[in-house]
PDB file of C-alpha atoms in Angstrom:
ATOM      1  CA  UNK A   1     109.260  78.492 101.282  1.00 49.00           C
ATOM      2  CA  UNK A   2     108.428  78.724 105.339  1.00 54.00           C
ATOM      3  CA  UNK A   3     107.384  82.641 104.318  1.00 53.00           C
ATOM      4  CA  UNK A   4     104.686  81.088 101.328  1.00 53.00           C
ATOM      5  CA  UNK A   5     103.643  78.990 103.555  1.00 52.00           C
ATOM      6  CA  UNK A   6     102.882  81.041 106.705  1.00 57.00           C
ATOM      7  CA  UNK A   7      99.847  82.927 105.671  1.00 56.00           C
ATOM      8  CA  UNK A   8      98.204  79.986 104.325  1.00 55.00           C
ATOM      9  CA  UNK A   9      98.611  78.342 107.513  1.00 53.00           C
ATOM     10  CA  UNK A  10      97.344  81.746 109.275  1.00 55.00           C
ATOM     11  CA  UNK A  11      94.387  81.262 107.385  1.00 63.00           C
ATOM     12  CA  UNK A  12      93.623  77.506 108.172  1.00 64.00           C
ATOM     13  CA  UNK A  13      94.343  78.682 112.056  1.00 66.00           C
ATOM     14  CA  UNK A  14      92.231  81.259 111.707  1.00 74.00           C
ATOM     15  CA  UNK A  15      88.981  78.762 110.039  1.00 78.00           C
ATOM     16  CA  UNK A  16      89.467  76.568 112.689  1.00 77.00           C
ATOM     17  CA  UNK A  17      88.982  79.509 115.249  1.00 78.00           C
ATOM     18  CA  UNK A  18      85.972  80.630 113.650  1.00 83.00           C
ATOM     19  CA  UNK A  19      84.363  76.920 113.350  1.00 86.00           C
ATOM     20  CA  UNK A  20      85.210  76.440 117.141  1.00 86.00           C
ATOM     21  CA  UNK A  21      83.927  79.588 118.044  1.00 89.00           C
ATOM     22  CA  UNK A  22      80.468  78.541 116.047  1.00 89.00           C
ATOM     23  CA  UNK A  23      80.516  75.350 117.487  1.00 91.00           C
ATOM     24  CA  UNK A  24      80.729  76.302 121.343  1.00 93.00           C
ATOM     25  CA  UNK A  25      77.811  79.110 120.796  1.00 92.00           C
ATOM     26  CA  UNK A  26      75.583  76.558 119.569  1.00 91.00           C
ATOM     27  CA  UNK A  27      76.089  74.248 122.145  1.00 93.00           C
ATOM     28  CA  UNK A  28      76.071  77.629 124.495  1.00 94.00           C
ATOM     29  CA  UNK A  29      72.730  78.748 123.202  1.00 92.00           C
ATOM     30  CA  UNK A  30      71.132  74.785 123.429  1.00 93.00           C
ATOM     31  CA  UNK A  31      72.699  74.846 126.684  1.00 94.00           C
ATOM     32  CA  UNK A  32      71.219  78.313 128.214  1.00 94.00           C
ATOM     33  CA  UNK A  33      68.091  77.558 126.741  1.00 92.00           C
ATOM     34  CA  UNK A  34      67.243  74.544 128.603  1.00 92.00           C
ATOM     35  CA  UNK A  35      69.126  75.361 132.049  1.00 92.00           C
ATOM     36  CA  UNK A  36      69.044  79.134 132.595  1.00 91.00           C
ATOM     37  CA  UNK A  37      72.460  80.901 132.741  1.00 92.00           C
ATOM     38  CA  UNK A  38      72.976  79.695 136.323  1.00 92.00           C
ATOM     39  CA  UNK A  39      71.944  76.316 135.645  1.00 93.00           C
ATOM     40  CA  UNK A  40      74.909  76.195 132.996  1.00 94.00           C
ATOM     41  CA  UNK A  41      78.649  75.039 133.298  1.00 95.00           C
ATOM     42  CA  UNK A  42      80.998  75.453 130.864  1.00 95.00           C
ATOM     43  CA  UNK A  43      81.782  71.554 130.823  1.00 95.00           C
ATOM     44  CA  UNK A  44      78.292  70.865 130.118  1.00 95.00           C
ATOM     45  CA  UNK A  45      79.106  72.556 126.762  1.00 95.00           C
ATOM     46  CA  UNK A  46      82.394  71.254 126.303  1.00 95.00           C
ATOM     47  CA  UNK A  47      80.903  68.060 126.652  1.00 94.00           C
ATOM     48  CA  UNK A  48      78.659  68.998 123.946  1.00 93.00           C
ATOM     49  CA  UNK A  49      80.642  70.109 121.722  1.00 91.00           C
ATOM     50  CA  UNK A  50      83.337  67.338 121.990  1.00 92.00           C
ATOM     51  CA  UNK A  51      85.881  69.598 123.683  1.00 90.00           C
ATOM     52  CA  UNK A  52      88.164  70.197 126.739  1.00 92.00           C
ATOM     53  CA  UNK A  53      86.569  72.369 128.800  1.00 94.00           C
ATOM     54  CA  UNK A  54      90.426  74.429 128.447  1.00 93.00           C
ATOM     55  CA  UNK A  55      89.348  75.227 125.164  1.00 91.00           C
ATOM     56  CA  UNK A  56      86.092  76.867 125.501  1.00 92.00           C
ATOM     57  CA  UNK A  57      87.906  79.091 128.261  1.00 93.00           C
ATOM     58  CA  UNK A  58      90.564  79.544 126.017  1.00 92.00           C
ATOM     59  CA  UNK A  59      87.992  81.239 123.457  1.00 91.00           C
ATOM     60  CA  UNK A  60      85.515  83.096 126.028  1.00 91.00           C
ATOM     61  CA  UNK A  61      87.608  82.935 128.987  1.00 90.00           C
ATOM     62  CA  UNK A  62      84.631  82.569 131.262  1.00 92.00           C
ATOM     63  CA  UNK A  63      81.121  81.372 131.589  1.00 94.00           C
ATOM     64  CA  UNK A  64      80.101  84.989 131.845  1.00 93.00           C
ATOM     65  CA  UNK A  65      82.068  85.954 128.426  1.00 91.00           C
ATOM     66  CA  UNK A  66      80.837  82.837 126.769  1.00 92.00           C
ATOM     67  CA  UNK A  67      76.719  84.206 127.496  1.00 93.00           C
ATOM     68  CA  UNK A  68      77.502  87.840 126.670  1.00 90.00           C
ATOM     69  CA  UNK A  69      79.673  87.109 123.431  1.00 89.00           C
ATOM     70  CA  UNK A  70      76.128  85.109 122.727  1.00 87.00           C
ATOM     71  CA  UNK A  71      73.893  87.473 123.281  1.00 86.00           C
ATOM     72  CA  UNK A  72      76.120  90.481 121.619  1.00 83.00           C
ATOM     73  CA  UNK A  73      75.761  88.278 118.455  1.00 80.00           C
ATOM     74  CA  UNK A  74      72.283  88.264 118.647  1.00 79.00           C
ATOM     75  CA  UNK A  75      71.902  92.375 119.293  1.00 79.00           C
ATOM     76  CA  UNK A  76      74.067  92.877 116.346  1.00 78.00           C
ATOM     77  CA  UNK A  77      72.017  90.687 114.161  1.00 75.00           C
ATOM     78  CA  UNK A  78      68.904  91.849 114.721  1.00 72.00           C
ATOM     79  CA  UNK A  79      70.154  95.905 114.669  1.00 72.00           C
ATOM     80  CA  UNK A  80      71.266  95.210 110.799  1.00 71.00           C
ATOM     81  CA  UNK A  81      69.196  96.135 108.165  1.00 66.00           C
ATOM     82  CA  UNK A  82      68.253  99.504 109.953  1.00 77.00           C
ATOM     83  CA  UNK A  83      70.572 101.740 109.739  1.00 73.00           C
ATOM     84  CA  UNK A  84      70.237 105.701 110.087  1.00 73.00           C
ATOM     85  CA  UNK A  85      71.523 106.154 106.446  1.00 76.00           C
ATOM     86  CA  UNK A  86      67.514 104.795 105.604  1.00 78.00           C
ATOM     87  CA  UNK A  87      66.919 107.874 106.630  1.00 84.00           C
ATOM     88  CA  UNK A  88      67.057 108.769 102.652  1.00 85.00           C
ATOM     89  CA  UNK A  89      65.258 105.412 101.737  1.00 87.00           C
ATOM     90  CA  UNK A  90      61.444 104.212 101.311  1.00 91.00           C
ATOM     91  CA  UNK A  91      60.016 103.598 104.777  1.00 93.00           C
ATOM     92  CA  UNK A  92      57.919 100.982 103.535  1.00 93.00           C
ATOM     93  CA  UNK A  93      61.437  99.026 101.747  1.00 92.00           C
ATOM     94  CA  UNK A  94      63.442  99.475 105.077  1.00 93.00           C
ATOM     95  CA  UNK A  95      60.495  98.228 107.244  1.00 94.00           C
ATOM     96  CA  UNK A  96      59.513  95.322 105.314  1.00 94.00           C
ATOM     97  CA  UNK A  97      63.666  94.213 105.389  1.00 92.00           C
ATOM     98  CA  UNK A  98      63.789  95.032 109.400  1.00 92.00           C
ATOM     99  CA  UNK A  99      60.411  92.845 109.694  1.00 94.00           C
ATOM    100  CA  UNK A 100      61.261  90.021 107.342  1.00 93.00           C
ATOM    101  CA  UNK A 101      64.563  89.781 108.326  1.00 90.00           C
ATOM    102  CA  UNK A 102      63.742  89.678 112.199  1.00 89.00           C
ATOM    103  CA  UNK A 103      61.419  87.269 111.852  1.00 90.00           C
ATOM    104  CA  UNK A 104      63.888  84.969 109.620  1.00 90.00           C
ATOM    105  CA  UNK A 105      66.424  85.227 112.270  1.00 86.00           C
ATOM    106  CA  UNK A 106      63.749  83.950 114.896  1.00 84.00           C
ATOM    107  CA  UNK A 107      62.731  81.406 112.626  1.00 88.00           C
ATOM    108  CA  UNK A 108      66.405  80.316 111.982  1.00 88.00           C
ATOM    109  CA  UNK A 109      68.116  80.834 115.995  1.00 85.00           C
ATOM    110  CA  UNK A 110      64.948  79.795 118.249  1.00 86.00           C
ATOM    111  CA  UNK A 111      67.127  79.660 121.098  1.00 87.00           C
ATOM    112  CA  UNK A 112      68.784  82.793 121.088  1.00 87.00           C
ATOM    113  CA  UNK A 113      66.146  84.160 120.878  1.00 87.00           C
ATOM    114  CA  UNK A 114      64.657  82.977 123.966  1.00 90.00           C
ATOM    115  CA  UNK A 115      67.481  83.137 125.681  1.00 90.00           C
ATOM    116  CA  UNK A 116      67.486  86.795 124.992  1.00 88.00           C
ATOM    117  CA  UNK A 117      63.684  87.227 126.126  1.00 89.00           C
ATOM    118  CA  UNK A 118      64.517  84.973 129.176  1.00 89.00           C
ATOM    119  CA  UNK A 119      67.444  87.402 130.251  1.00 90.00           C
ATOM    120  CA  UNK A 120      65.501  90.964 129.897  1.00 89.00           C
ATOM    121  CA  UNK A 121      61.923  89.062 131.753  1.00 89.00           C
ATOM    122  CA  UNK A 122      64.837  88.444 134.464  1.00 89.00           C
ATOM    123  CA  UNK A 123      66.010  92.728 134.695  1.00 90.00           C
ATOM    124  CA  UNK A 124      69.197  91.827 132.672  1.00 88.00           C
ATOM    125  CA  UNK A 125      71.030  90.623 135.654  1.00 89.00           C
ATOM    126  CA  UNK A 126      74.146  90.187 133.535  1.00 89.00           C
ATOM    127  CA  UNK A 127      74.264  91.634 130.738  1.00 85.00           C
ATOM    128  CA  UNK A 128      72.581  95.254 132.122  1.00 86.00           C
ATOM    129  CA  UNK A 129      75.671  97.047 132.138  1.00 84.00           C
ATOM    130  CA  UNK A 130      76.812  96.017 129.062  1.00 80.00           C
ATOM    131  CA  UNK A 131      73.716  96.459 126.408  1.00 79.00           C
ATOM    132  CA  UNK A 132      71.634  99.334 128.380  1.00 78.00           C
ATOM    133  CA  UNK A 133      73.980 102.383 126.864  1.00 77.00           C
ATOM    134  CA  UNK A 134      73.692 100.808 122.906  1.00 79.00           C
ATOM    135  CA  UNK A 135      70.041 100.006 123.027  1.00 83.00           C
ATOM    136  CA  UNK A 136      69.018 103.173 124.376  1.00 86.00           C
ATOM    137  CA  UNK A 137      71.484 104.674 121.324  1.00 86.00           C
ATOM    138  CA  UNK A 138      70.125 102.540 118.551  1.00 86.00           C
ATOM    139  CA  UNK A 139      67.030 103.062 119.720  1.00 88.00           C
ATOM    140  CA  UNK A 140      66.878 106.484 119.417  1.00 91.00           C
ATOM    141  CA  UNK A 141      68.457 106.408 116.383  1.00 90.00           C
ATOM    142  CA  UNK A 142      65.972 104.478 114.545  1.00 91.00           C
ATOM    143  CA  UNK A 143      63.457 107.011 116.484  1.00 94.00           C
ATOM    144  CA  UNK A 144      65.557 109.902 114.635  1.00 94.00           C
ATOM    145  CA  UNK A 145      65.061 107.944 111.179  1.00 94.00           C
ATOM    146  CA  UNK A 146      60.804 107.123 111.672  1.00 96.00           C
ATOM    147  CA  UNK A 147      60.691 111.112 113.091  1.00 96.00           C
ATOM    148  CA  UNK A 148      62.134 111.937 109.825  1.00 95.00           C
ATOM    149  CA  UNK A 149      59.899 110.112 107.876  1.00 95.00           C
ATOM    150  CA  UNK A 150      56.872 111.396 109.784  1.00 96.00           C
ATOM    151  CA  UNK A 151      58.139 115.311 109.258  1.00 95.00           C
ATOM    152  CA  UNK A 152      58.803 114.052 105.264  1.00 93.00           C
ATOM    153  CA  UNK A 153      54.944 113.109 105.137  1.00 94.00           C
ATOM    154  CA  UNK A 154      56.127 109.757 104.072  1.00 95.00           C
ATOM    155  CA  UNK A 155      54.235 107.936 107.081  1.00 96.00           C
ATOM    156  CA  UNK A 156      51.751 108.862 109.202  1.00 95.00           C
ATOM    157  CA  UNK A 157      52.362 110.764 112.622  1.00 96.00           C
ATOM    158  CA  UNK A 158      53.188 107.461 115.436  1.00 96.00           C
ATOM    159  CA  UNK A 159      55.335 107.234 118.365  1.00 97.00           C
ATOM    160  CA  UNK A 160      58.666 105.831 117.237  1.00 96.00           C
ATOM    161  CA  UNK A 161      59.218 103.845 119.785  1.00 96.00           C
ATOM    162  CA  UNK A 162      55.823 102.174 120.149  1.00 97.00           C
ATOM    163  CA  UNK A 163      56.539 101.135 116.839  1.00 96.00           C
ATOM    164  CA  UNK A 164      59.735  99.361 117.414  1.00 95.00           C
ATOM    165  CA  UNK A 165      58.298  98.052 120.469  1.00 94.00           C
ATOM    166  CA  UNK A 166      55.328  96.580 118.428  1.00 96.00           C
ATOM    167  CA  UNK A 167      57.879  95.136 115.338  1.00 94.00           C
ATOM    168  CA  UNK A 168      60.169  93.421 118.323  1.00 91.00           C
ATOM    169  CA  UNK A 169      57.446  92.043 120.731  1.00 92.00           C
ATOM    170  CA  UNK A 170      55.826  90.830 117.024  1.00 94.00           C
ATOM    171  CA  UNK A 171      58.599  89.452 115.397  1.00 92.00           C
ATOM    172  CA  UNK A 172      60.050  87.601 118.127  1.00 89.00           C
ATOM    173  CA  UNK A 173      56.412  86.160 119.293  1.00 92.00           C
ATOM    174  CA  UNK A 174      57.266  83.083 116.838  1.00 90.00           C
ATOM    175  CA  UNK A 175      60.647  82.333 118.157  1.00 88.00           C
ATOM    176  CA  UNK A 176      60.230  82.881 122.089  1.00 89.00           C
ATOM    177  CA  UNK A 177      56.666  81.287 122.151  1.00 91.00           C
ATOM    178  CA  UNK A 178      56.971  78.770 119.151  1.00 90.00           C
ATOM    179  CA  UNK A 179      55.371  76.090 121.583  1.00 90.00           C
ATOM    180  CA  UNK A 180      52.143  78.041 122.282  1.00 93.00           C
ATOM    181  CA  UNK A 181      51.603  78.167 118.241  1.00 92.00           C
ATOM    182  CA  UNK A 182      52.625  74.658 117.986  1.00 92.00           C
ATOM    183  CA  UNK A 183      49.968  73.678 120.141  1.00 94.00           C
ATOM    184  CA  UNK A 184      47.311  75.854 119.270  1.00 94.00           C
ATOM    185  CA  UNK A 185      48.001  74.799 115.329  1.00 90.00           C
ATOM    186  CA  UNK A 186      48.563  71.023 116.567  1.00 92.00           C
ATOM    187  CA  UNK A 187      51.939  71.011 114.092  1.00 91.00           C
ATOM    188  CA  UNK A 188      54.660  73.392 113.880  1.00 90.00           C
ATOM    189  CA  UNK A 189      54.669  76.393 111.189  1.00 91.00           C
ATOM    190  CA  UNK A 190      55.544  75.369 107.922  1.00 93.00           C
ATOM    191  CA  UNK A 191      57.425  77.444 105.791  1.00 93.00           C
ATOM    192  CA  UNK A 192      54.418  78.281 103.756  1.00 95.00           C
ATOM    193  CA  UNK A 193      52.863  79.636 106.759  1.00 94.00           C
ATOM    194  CA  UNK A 194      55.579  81.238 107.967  1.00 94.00           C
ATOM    195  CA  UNK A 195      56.060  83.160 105.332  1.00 94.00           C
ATOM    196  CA  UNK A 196      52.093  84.189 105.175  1.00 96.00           C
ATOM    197  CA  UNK A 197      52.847  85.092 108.887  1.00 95.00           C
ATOM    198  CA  UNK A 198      55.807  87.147 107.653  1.00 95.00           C
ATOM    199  CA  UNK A 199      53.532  88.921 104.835  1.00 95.00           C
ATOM    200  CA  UNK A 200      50.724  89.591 107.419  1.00 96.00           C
ATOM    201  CA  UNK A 201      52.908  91.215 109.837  1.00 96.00           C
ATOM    202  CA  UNK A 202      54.620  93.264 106.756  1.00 96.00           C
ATOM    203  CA  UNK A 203      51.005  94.227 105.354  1.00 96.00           C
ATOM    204  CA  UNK A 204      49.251  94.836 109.369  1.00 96.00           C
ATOM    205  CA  UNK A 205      52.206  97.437 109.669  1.00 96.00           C
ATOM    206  CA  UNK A 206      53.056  99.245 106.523  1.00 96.00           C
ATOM    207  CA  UNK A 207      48.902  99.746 105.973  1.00 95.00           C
ATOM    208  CA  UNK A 208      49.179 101.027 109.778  1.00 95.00           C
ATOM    209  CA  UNK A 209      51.936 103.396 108.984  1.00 95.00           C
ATOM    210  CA  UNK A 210      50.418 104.809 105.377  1.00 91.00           C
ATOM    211  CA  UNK A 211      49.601 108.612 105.179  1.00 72.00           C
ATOM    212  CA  UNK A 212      45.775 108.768 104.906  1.00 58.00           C
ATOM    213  CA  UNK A 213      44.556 111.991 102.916  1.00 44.00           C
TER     214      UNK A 213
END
């Protein structure tokens, strides 16, 4: 009986780990957003999130773990969907995924996304050592994949990496200065225009990118 039992309590152990875990990041990322990494304790997120400040140490073991576990999350999420296996797909179907789904995931984690922009405007004080040797490799990478496409004939000639540059700075314009458009538009974006924002960004790029004759 005890040996039936024991994965299925594994398995509840393990949910509550990942809820936790869920649970402290949000109240990490609403924390960093507002106060800075410095201006930060880990109790002001306990306190958030309901519980002992043991606990969140328990899971990140430090302040420092807690903000680069965050913003890890936040690389890998915005890396998918561009992999160097498109390297045998449509440039215009991988691009429009890597746009749309950036700009979902700004729409959808605001303050990660800040918190992100706030840490590179700063020199990456913390997380430098940590993110400088896979962004330089994914970057050039994806470089290897739009190269490809470029010697293919399936885009136009561009610099690779002035073209990621322009689809990051773009795509995360909504998220990291969602309070300039709210007050130029008086409201914030509806979904509607959101998703004509998406569209227009989609459209401004893949008609940039198409091979003229």
């Amino acid at each position: 009986m005890d040996t039936e039992l024991r994965p299925q309590k594994r398995s509840i152990s393990g949910e509550i780990r990942r809820r936790n875990q869920e649970l402290i990041l949000q109240a990490a990322a609403d924390e960093f957003v507002k106060h800075g990494y410095k201006g930060t304790s880990v109790q002001a997120i306990a306190d958030r999130v309901n519980l002992p400040k043991a606990n969140i140490l328990y899971y990140f073991k430090s302040k420092t773990g807690l903000y680069k576990a965050l913003l890890q999350d936040i690389l890998t999420l915005w890396n998918e969907g561009f992999s160097e296996s498109a390297i045998d797909s449509s440039p215009q179907a991988v691009l429009r995924n890597y746009i749309v789904g950036k700009m979902r995931y700004s729409r959808t984690h605001p303050q990660e996304s800040k918190i992100f922009a706030q840490e590179i405007i700063q020199g990456a004080p913390v997380i430098r050592d940590e993110i400088q040797f896979p962004v330089v490799n994914w970057a050039a990478g994806k470089a290897s994949v739009i190269n490809a496409w470029v010697e293919q004939g399936l885009i136009r000639p561009v610099d690779p990496l002035h073209l990621l540059f322009l689809i990051w700075g773009a795509t995360q314009f909504y998220a990291d200065f969602d309070t300039e458009i709210q007050l130029i538009k008086g409201a914030p974006m509806s979904e509607e225009e959101f998703e004509q924002a998406q569209q227009f960004l989609v459209d401004v790029i893949l008609r940039g990118l198409a091979v003229t004759s």
